[in-house]
PDB file of C-alpha atoms in Angstrom:
ATOM      1  CA  MET A   1       0.038   0.041  -0.018  1.00 49.00           C
ATOM      2  CA  TYR A   2       1.263   3.450  -0.824  1.00 63.00           C
ATOM      3  CA  MET A   3       1.131   6.663   1.119  1.00 86.00           C
ATOM      4  CA  LYS A   4      -1.358   9.382   0.180  1.00 94.00           C
ATOM      5  CA  GLU A   5      -0.532  13.058   0.402  1.00 97.00           C
ATOM      6  CA  ILE A   6      -3.470  15.164   1.471  1.00 98.00           C
ATOM      7  CA  TYR A   7      -3.070  18.872   1.433  1.00 98.00           C
ATOM      8  CA  LEU A   8      -5.572  20.604   3.811  1.00 98.00           C
ATOM      9  CA  ILE A   9      -5.723  24.230   2.658  1.00 98.00           C
ATOM     10  CA  ARG A  10      -7.594  26.864   4.501  1.00 98.00           C
ATOM     11  CA  HIS A  11      -9.448  29.513   2.495  1.00 98.00           C
ATOM     12  CA  GLY A  12      -8.106  32.994   2.060  1.00 97.00           C
ATOM     13  CA  GLU A  13      -9.267  35.939   4.146  1.00 96.00           C
ATOM     14  CA  SER A  14     -12.969  36.360   4.128  1.00 95.00           C
ATOM     15  CA  VAL A  15     -15.037  39.383   5.004  1.00 90.00           C
ATOM     16  CA  GLY A  16     -15.684  37.792   8.307  1.00 86.00           C
ATOM     17  CA  ASN A  17     -11.987  37.252   8.971  1.00 90.00           C
ATOM     18  CA  ALA A  18     -11.528  40.938   8.225  1.00 84.00           C
ATOM     19  CA  GLY A  19     -13.960  41.842  11.074  1.00 82.00           C
ATOM     20  CA  LYS A  20     -16.846  42.854   8.902  1.00 86.00           C
ATOM     21  CA  SER A  21     -20.452  42.125   9.613  1.00 78.00           C
ATOM     22  CA  THR A  22     -21.733  39.070   7.878  1.00 75.00           C
ATOM     23  CA  ASP A  23     -25.194  37.813   6.803  1.00 76.00           C
ATOM     24  CA  ASP A  24     -24.751  34.126   5.636  1.00 80.00           C
ATOM     25  CA  HIS A  25     -21.852  32.089   6.846  1.00 84.00           C
ATOM     26  CA  ARG A  26     -22.144  29.803   3.825  1.00 89.00           C
ATOM     27  CA  THR A  27     -21.847  32.546   1.155  1.00 90.00           C
ATOM     28  CA  MET A  28     -19.334  34.868   2.768  1.00 92.00           C
ATOM     29  CA  PRO A  29     -16.902  35.904   0.023  1.00 94.00           C
ATOM     30  CA  LEU A  30     -13.170  36.507   0.091  1.00 96.00           C
ATOM     31  CA  THR A  31     -11.801  40.075   0.532  1.00 96.00           C
ATOM     32  CA  GLU A  32      -9.394  41.437  -2.134  1.00 97.00           C
ATOM     33  CA  SER A  33      -6.646  40.458   0.254  1.00 97.00           C
ATOM     34  CA  GLY A  34      -8.031  36.930   0.401  1.00 97.00           C
ATOM     35  CA  TRP A  35      -8.116  36.639  -3.395  1.00 98.00           C
ATOM     36  CA  GLU A  36      -4.466  37.886  -3.430  1.00 98.00           C
ATOM     37  CA  GLN A  37      -3.569  35.248  -0.844  1.00 98.00           C
ATOM     38  CA  ALA A  38      -5.200  32.472  -2.956  1.00 98.00           C
ATOM     39  CA  ARG A  39      -3.379  33.639  -6.158  1.00 98.00           C
ATOM     40  CA  THR A  40      -0.012  33.919  -4.300  1.00 98.00           C
ATOM     41  CA  LEU A  41      -0.394  30.458  -2.815  1.00 97.00           C
ATOM     42  CA  ALA A  42      -1.202  28.872  -6.162  1.00 98.00           C
ATOM     43  CA  ASP A  43       1.688  30.564  -7.856  1.00 97.00           C
ATOM     44  CA  ARG A  44       4.089  29.241  -5.153  1.00 96.00           C
ATOM     45  CA  PHE A  45       2.708  25.649  -5.179  1.00 93.00           C
ATOM     46  CA  THR A  46       4.808  23.173  -7.102  1.00 93.00           C
ATOM     47  CA  VAL A  47       2.929  20.071  -6.187  1.00 93.00           C
ATOM     48  CA  LEU A  48       0.604  18.610  -8.873  1.00 96.00           C
ATOM     49  CA  PRO A  49      -2.724  17.372  -7.357  1.00 98.00           C
ATOM     50  CA  GLU A  50      -4.681  14.400  -8.752  1.00 98.00           C
ATOM     51  CA  LEU A  51      -7.902  15.704  -7.329  1.00 98.00           C
ATOM     52  CA  ILE A  52      -9.072  19.119  -6.045  1.00 98.00           C
ATOM     53  CA  ALA A  53     -11.861  18.746  -3.353  1.00 98.00           C
ATOM     54  CA  VAL A  54     -13.583  21.831  -2.180  1.00 98.00           C
ATOM     55  CA  SER A  55     -15.957  22.766   0.633  1.00 98.00           C
ATOM     56  CA  PRO A  56     -19.343  24.065  -0.641  1.00 98.00           C
ATOM     57  CA  PHE A  57     -18.892  27.429   1.182  1.00 97.00           C
ATOM     58  CA  THR A  58     -18.139  30.365  -1.162  1.00 97.00           C
ATOM     59  CA  ARG A  59     -14.884  31.405   0.480  1.00 97.00           C
ATOM     60  CA  ALA A  60     -13.272  27.853  -0.015  1.00 98.00           C
ATOM     61  CA  GLN A  61     -14.716  27.677  -3.512  1.00 98.00           C
ATOM     62  CA  GLN A  62     -13.070  31.076  -4.409  1.00 98.00           C
ATOM     63  CA  THR A  63      -9.795  30.080  -2.868  1.00 98.00           C
ATOM     64  CA  SER A  64      -9.566  27.021  -5.099  1.00 98.00           C
ATOM     65  CA  HIS A  65     -10.061  29.025  -8.275  1.00 98.00           C
ATOM     66  CA  PRO A  66      -6.422  29.983  -8.928  1.00 98.00           C
ATOM     67  CA  PHE A  67      -5.589  26.285  -8.405  1.00 98.00           C
ATOM     68  CA  GLN A  68      -8.221  25.206 -10.891  1.00 98.00           C
ATOM     69  CA  GLU A  69      -6.796  27.741 -13.435  1.00 98.00           C
ATOM     70  CA  LYS A  70      -3.207  26.545 -12.725  1.00 98.00           C
ATOM     71  CA  TYR A  71      -4.214  22.808 -13.034  1.00 97.00           C
ATOM     72  CA  PRO A  72      -7.094  22.792 -15.607  1.00 98.00           C
ATOM     73  CA  ASP A  73      -6.894  19.105 -16.368  1.00 98.00           C
ATOM     74  CA  VAL A  74      -7.230  18.143 -12.655  1.00 98.00           C
ATOM     75  CA  PRO A  75     -10.734  17.007 -11.634  1.00 98.00           C
ATOM     76  CA  VAL A  76     -12.562  19.316  -9.131  1.00 98.00           C
ATOM     77  CA  GLU A  77     -15.339  17.996  -6.810  1.00 98.00           C
ATOM     78  CA  THR A  78     -17.378  19.736  -4.113  1.00 98.00           C
ATOM     79  CA  TRP A  79     -17.395  17.666  -0.945  1.00 98.00           C
ATOM     80  CA  ALA A  80     -20.582  18.553   0.971  1.00 97.00           C
ATOM     81  CA  GLU A  81     -19.298  17.470   4.388  1.00 98.00           C
ATOM     82  CA  THR A  82     -16.091  19.629   4.487  1.00 98.00           C
ATOM     83  CA  TYR A  83     -17.837  22.908   5.506  1.00 97.00           C
ATOM     84  CA  GLU A  84     -16.736  24.955   8.559  1.00 96.00           C
ATOM     85  CA  PHE A  85     -17.928  23.929  12.083  1.00 97.00           C
ATOM     86  CA  THR A  86     -21.207  25.742  12.602  1.00 95.00           C
ATOM     87  CA  TYR A  87     -21.669  25.589  16.336  1.00 96.00           C
ATOM     88  CA  LEU A  88     -23.728  28.796  16.807  1.00 95.00           C
ATOM     89  CA  ALA A  89     -27.176  28.839  15.257  1.00 94.00           C
ATOM     90  CA  PRO A  90     -26.786  30.879  12.021  1.00 93.00           C
ATOM     91  CA  ALA A  91     -29.974  32.886  12.307  1.00 91.00           C
ATOM     92  CA  THR A  92     -28.642  34.316  15.634  1.00 92.00           C
ATOM     93  CA  CYS A  93     -25.313  35.404  13.882  1.00 89.00           C
ATOM     94  CA  ARG A  94     -26.765  37.256  10.939  1.00 89.00           C
ATOM     95  CA  ASN A  95     -25.418  40.879  10.509  1.00 89.00           C
ATOM     96  CA  THR A  96     -22.997  40.389  13.378  1.00 88.00           C
ATOM     97  CA  THR A  97     -19.241  40.685  13.596  1.00 88.00           C
ATOM     98  CA  ALA A  98     -16.852  38.148  15.242  1.00 85.00           C
ATOM     99  CA  ALA A  99     -16.291  40.643  18.037  1.00 89.00           C
ATOM    100  CA  GLU A 100     -20.085  40.806  18.658  1.00 91.00           C
ATOM    101  CA  ARG A 101     -20.296  37.005  18.807  1.00 91.00           C
ATOM    102  CA  LEU A 102     -17.384  36.635  21.153  1.00 94.00           C
ATOM    103  CA  PRO A 103     -19.369  36.336  24.398  1.00 95.00           C
ATOM    104  CA  ARG A 104     -21.457  33.484  22.992  1.00 95.00           C
ATOM    105  CA  VAL A 105     -18.318  31.811  21.496  1.00 95.00           C
ATOM    106  CA  THR A 106     -16.623  32.038  24.962  1.00 95.00           C
ATOM    107  CA  GLU A 107     -19.656  30.540  26.711  1.00 96.00           C
ATOM    108  CA  TYR A 108     -19.882  27.655  24.164  1.00 96.00           C
ATOM    109  CA  TRP A 109     -16.366  26.567  24.643  1.00 96.00           C
ATOM    110  CA  GLU A 110     -16.392  27.043  28.505  1.00 96.00           C
ATOM    111  CA  ASN A 111     -19.377  24.746  28.695  1.00 96.00           C
ATOM    112  CA  CYS A 112     -17.432  22.056  26.759  1.00 96.00           C
ATOM    113  CA  ASP A 113     -20.467  19.929  25.965  1.00 97.00           C
ATOM    114  CA  PRO A 114     -19.856  17.754  22.915  1.00 97.00           C
ATOM    115  CA  ASP A 115     -23.559  17.007  22.480  1.00 97.00           C
ATOM    116  CA  TYR A 116     -24.841  20.615  22.669  1.00 97.00           C
ATOM    117  CA  VAL A 117     -26.728  22.023  19.626  1.00 97.00           C
ATOM    118  CA  ASP A 118     -27.271  25.801  19.784  1.00 96.00           C
ATOM    119  CA  GLY A 119     -30.421  25.854  17.520  1.00 94.00           C
ATOM    120  CA  ASP A 120     -31.540  25.393  13.897  1.00 95.00           C
ATOM    121  CA  GLY A 121     -28.668  25.054  11.462  1.00 94.00           C
ATOM    122  CA  ALA A 122     -26.106  24.526  14.192  1.00 96.00           C
ATOM    123  CA  GLU A 123     -24.339  21.288  14.992  1.00 97.00           C
ATOM    124  CA  SER A 124     -22.751  19.596  17.947  1.00 98.00           C
ATOM    125  CA  PHE A 125     -19.027  19.022  18.310  1.00 98.00           C
ATOM    126  CA  LYS A 126     -19.828  15.293  17.983  1.00 98.00           C
ATOM    127  CA  ALA A 127     -21.419  16.041  14.560  1.00 98.00           C
ATOM    128  CA  LEU A 128     -18.282  17.853  13.405  1.00 98.00           C
ATOM    129  CA  VAL A 129     -16.201  14.768  14.405  1.00 98.00           C
ATOM    130  CA  GLY A 130     -18.579  12.655  12.508  1.00 98.00           C
ATOM    131  CA  ARG A 131     -18.167  14.657   9.408  1.00 98.00           C
ATOM    132  CA  VAL A 132     -14.380  14.739   9.718  1.00 98.00           C
ATOM    133  CA  ASN A 133     -14.296  10.899  10.283  1.00 97.00           C
ATOM    134  CA  ARG A 134     -16.430  10.368   7.174  1.00 98.00           C
ATOM    135  CA  THR A 135     -14.156  12.703   5.168  1.00 98.00           C
ATOM    136  CA  MET A 136     -11.024  10.975   6.256  1.00 97.00           C
ATOM    137  CA  ALA A 137     -12.503   7.586   5.328  1.00 96.00           C
ATOM    138  CA  LYS A 138     -13.447   8.954   1.930  1.00 97.00           C
ATOM    139  CA  LEU A 139      -9.806  10.333   1.416  1.00 97.00           C
ATOM    140  CA  ARG A 140      -8.499   6.907   2.238  1.00 95.00           C
ATOM    141  CA  GLU A 141     -10.859   5.228  -0.131  1.00 96.00           C
ATOM    142  CA  ARG A 142     -10.106   7.408  -3.061  1.00 96.00           C
ATOM    143  CA  SER A 143      -7.647   6.093  -5.654  1.00 96.00           C
ATOM    144  CA  GLU A 144      -5.864   9.373  -6.107  1.00 97.00           C
ATOM    145  CA  LYS A 145      -2.593   9.578  -4.341  1.00 96.00           C
ATOM    146  CA  ARG A 146      -2.354  13.378  -3.979  1.00 97.00           C
ATOM    147  CA  ILE A 147      -5.527  15.413  -3.075  1.00 98.00           C
ATOM    148  CA  PHE A 148      -5.945  19.106  -2.206  1.00 98.00           C
ATOM    149  CA  LEU A 149      -8.802  19.704   0.042  1.00 98.00           C
ATOM    150  CA  PHE A 150      -9.814  23.388   0.385  1.00 98.00           C
ATOM    151  CA  SER A 151     -11.787  23.834   3.693  1.00 98.00           C
ATOM    152  CA  HIS A 152     -11.909  25.809   6.932  1.00 98.00           C
ATOM    153  CA  ALA A 153      -9.923  26.384  10.018  1.00 98.00           C
ATOM    154  CA  MET A 154     -11.923  24.309  12.510  1.00 98.00           C
ATOM    155  CA  PHE A 155     -12.619  21.523  10.047  1.00 98.00           C
ATOM    156  CA  ILE A 156      -8.918  21.173   9.212  1.00 98.00           C
ATOM    157  CA  THR A 157      -7.949  21.480  12.939  1.00 98.00           C
ATOM    158  CA  CYS A 158     -10.230  18.519  13.646  1.00 98.00           C
ATOM    159  CA  CYS A 159      -8.809  16.487  10.844  1.00 97.00           C
ATOM    160  CA  ILE A 160      -5.220  16.954  12.314  1.00 97.00           C
ATOM    161  CA  LEU A 161      -6.334  16.191  15.908  1.00 97.00           C
ATOM    162  CA  LEU A 162      -8.104  13.037  14.944  1.00 96.00           C
ATOM    163  CA  THR A 163      -5.126  11.812  12.934  1.00 94.00           C
ATOM    164  CA  LYS A 164      -2.660  12.581  15.821  1.00 93.00           C
ATOM    165  CA  GLN A 165      -4.932  11.688  18.913  1.00 93.00           C
ATOM    166  CA  PRO A 166      -7.752   9.447  17.762  1.00 88.00           C
ATOM    167  CA  ASP A 167      -8.307   7.712  21.185  1.00 92.00           C
ATOM    168  CA  LEU A 168      -9.267  10.769  23.331  1.00 93.00           C
ATOM    169  CA  ASP A 169     -12.591  10.635  25.161  1.00 94.00           C
ATOM    170  CA  TRP A 170     -15.299  13.217  24.045  1.00 94.00           C
ATOM    171  CA  THR A 171     -14.614  15.938  26.724  1.00 91.00           C
ATOM    172  CA  ASN A 172     -10.861  15.768  26.333  1.00 95.00           C
ATOM    173  CA  LEU A 173     -11.067  15.787  22.553  1.00 96.00           C
ATOM    174  CA  MET A 174     -13.142  18.934  22.677  1.00 96.00           C
ATOM    175  CA  ARG A 175     -10.792  20.555  25.187  1.00 96.00           C
ATOM    176  CA  VAL A 176      -7.607  19.663  23.212  1.00 97.00           C
ATOM    177  CA  PHE A 177      -9.257  20.804  19.999  1.00 97.00           C
ATOM    178  CA  ARG A 178     -10.045  24.258  21.443  1.00 96.00           C
ATOM    179  CA  GLN A 179      -6.368  24.615  22.666  1.00 96.00           C
ATOM    180  CA  MET A 180      -4.907  23.875  19.201  1.00 97.00           C
ATOM    181  CA  PRO A 181      -3.801  26.786  17.020  1.00 96.00           C
ATOM    182  CA  LEU A 182      -6.097  27.288  14.027  1.00 96.00           C
ATOM    183  CA  PRO A 183      -4.353  27.539  10.618  1.00 97.00           C
ATOM    184  CA  LYS A 184      -4.106  31.007   9.149  1.00 98.00           C
ATOM    185  CA  ASN A 185      -5.716  32.035   5.936  1.00 97.00           C
ATOM    186  CA  THR A 186      -4.288  29.954   2.972  1.00 97.00           C
ATOM    187  CA  GLU A 187      -2.080  28.066   5.357  1.00 97.00           C
ATOM    188  CA  PHE A 188      -1.904  24.455   4.413  1.00 97.00           C
ATOM    189  CA  THR A 189      -1.047  21.141   6.130  1.00 97.00           C
ATOM    190  CA  ARG A 190       0.133  17.941   4.604  1.00 97.00           C
ATOM    191  CA  LEU A 191      -1.275  14.704   6.041  1.00 96.00           C
ATOM    192  CA  ASP A 192       0.275  11.426   4.978  1.00 94.00           C
ATOM    193  CA  LEU A 193      -2.295   8.636   4.905  1.00 90.00           C
ATOM    194  CA  ASP A 194      -1.783   4.959   4.308  1.00 80.00           C
TER     195      ASP A 194
END
C-alpha cells in the first residue's frame, strides 16, 4: 500500500475574517486580500494534485479558483461535508461581527458539551467529528494519491487532531481541539495517509 498526500488548505481571508459584519456564513466571500492570498499560494505551489476537493462554502470555492486555473486538467469535486464547524445557530449570527459574537463563543467553549446544539442550522461537536471521520474515510478510499482539500480552520484542525490523537474521550477531545492553534488564511497542512 502506498502513502497518500493530503493537502488541507484553509481559504483566504474572508469578509468575516476581516472583522466585517456578515449575513450568511455559507456565502461569505473573500476580501481582495483573500483573493491575493489565494493567487499567491497557487503561484508558489509546485505540487501537482490528482484531485481538487472543495468545501461548498463560497470562500473555499473562491480560494480554489487559482488552483483550478493552474491545473485545468485536474478533476474538481465539491465535498458537501467539508464545510466549517457551525456551532452557533446561523440565524442568531446574521449581521454580526466576530467581536459581537465573542461572548457566545466563549460561553460555548467554556461549557465544553460535545452534544450541545445551539439551534436550527447549528451542529454539535460530535457532529463535526462525525463529518471529519467520514471525510477521512473518503480520502483513504479514493484512488488518487495526491489530493488538495480546500476547507476551513476548525474543520482542518479537527482532521489534524483526529489523525494525531484518535483515542481521546469526547470531553478531552473537545478541550484539546479548542487549545490547538487554528491555521491562518491559506495556510496548508500535509497529511500522509496509508
